[in-house]
Amino acid sequence: MSTSFWRQVRDGALAFAAQYNADGGDCTVVDLPKIGITGNSHFMFQELNNKEIADHIYQWLESRALA
């Protein structure tokens, strides 16, 4: 798929998160390369670094449960 397609997907996710948060929700869009996780597809739990992804999600959930 082209870069423009994935850019649209990302932009849609960011727009959704912004609106969801504006409506009182708690949504976070994670840009994996920005946090040092690279080379992933959209099947994150089938990747070789799936434990790293799971740990990141767990930490996010844990931080919300304690808030």
PDB file of C-alpha atoms in Angstrom:
ATOM      1  CA  MET A   1       0.000   0.000   0.000  1.00  0.00           C
ATOM      2  CA  SER A   2       1.123   3.489  -0.631  1.00  0.00           C
ATOM      3  CA  THR A   3       2.475   5.905   1.927  1.00  0.00           C
ATOM      4  CA  SER A   4      -0.446   8.241   1.277  1.00  0.00           C
ATOM      5  CA  PHE A   5      -2.894   5.513   2.339  1.00  0.00           C
ATOM      6  CA  TRP A   6      -1.131   4.972   5.673  1.00  0.00           C
ATOM      7  CA  ARG A   7      -0.855   8.728   6.175  1.00  0.00           C
ATOM      8  CA  GLN A   8      -4.646   8.935   5.800  1.00  0.00           C
ATOM      9  CA  VAL A   9      -5.103   6.082   8.267  1.00  0.00           C
ATOM     10  CA  ARG A  10      -2.824   7.835  10.786  1.00  0.00           C
ATOM     11  CA  ASP A  11      -4.541  11.182  10.270  1.00  0.00           C
ATOM     12  CA  GLY A  12      -7.916   9.499  10.780  1.00  0.00           C
ATOM     13  CA  ALA A  13      -6.707   7.906  14.009  1.00  0.00           C
ATOM     14  CA  LEU A  14      -5.416  11.249  15.287  1.00  0.00           C
ATOM     15  CA  ALA A  15      -8.688  12.994  14.377  1.00  0.00           C
ATOM     16  CA  PHE A  16     -10.698  10.257  16.085  1.00  0.00           C
ATOM     17  CA  ALA A  17      -8.550  10.475  19.232  1.00  0.00           C
ATOM     18  CA  ALA A  18      -8.871  14.250  19.350  1.00  0.00           C
ATOM     19  CA  GLN A  19     -12.656  14.111  19.064  1.00  0.00           C
ATOM     20  CA  TYR A  20     -12.967  11.202  21.489  1.00  0.00           C
ATOM     21  CA  ASN A  21     -10.861  13.037  24.062  1.00  0.00           C
ATOM     22  CA  ALA A  22     -12.822  16.261  23.486  1.00  0.00           C
ATOM     23  CA  ASP A  23     -15.962  14.276  24.277  1.00  0.00           C
ATOM     24  CA  GLY A  24     -14.486  13.124  27.594  1.00  0.00           C
ATOM     25  CA  GLY A  25     -12.794   9.900  26.498  1.00  0.00           C
ATOM     26  CA  ASP A  26      -9.234   8.786  27.065  1.00  0.00           C
ATOM     27  CA  CYS A  27      -7.604   7.828  23.776  1.00  0.00           C
ATOM     28  CA  THR A  28      -3.907   7.740  22.952  1.00  0.00           C
ATOM     29  CA  VAL A  29      -2.439   7.219  19.495  1.00  0.00           C
ATOM     30  CA  VAL A  30       1.041   5.725  19.771  1.00  0.00           C
ATOM     31  CA  ASP A  31       3.531   6.407  16.997  1.00  0.00           C
ATOM     32  CA  LEU A  32       5.751   3.364  17.509  1.00  0.00           C
ATOM     33  CA  PRO A  33       8.878   4.715  15.738  1.00  0.00           C
ATOM     34  CA  LYS A  34       8.733   7.836  17.928  1.00  0.00           C
ATOM     35  CA  ILE A  35       9.061   5.656  21.025  1.00  0.00           C
ATOM     36  CA  GLY A  36      11.827   3.555  19.505  1.00  0.00           C
ATOM     37  CA  ILE A  37       9.795   0.593  18.215  1.00  0.00           C
ATOM     38  CA  THR A  38      10.342   0.126  14.492  1.00  0.00           C
ATOM     39  CA  GLY A  39       9.528  -2.340  11.741  1.00  0.00           C
ATOM     40  CA  ASN A  40       6.019  -3.283  12.799  1.00  0.00           C
ATOM     41  CA  SER A  41       3.006  -3.913  10.626  1.00  0.00           C
ATOM     42  CA  HIS A  42      -0.590  -3.518  11.728  1.00  0.00           C
ATOM     43  CA  PHE A  43      -0.540  -7.126  13.041  1.00  0.00           C
ATOM     44  CA  MET A  44       1.391  -6.100  16.138  1.00  0.00           C
ATOM     45  CA  PHE A  45       0.833  -9.289  18.117  1.00  0.00           C
ATOM     46  CA  GLN A  46       2.269 -11.441  15.307  1.00  0.00           C
ATOM     47  CA  GLU A  47       5.549  -9.528  15.246  1.00  0.00           C
ATOM     48  CA  LEU A  48       8.791 -10.825  16.713  1.00  0.00           C
ATOM     49  CA  ASN A  49       8.732  -7.973  19.255  1.00  0.00           C
ATOM     50  CA  ASN A  50       5.170  -8.709  20.375  1.00  0.00           C
ATOM     51  CA  LYS A  51       6.208  -8.826  24.042  1.00  0.00           C
ATOM     52  CA  GLU A  52       7.574  -5.277  23.784  1.00  0.00           C
ATOM     53  CA  ILE A  53       4.272  -4.156  22.261  1.00  0.00           C
ATOM     54  CA  ALA A  54       2.264  -6.001  24.930  1.00  0.00           C
ATOM     55  CA  ASP A  55       4.405  -4.471  27.688  1.00  0.00           C
ATOM     56  CA  HIS A  56       3.799  -0.987  26.289  1.00  0.00           C
ATOM     57  CA  ILE A  57       0.028  -1.556  26.186  1.00  0.00           C
ATOM     58  CA  TYR A  58       0.074  -3.049  29.693  1.00  0.00           C
ATOM     59  CA  GLN A  59       1.934  -0.016  31.052  1.00  0.00           C
ATOM     60  CA  TRP A  60      -0.593   2.298  29.380  1.00  0.00           C
ATOM     61  CA  LEU A  61      -3.505   0.370  30.888  1.00  0.00           C
ATOM     62  CA  GLU A  62      -1.847   0.235  34.291  1.00  0.00           C
ATOM     63  CA  SER A  63      -1.249   4.005  34.265  1.00  0.00           C
ATOM     64  CA  ARG A  64      -4.943   4.571  33.542  1.00  0.00           C
ATOM     65  CA  ALA A  65      -6.156   2.157  36.210  1.00  0.00           C
ATOM     66  CA  LEU A  66      -4.172   3.960  38.889  1.00  0.00           C
ATOM     67  CA  ALA A  67      -5.253   7.441  37.803  1.00  0.00           C
TER      68      ALA A  67
END
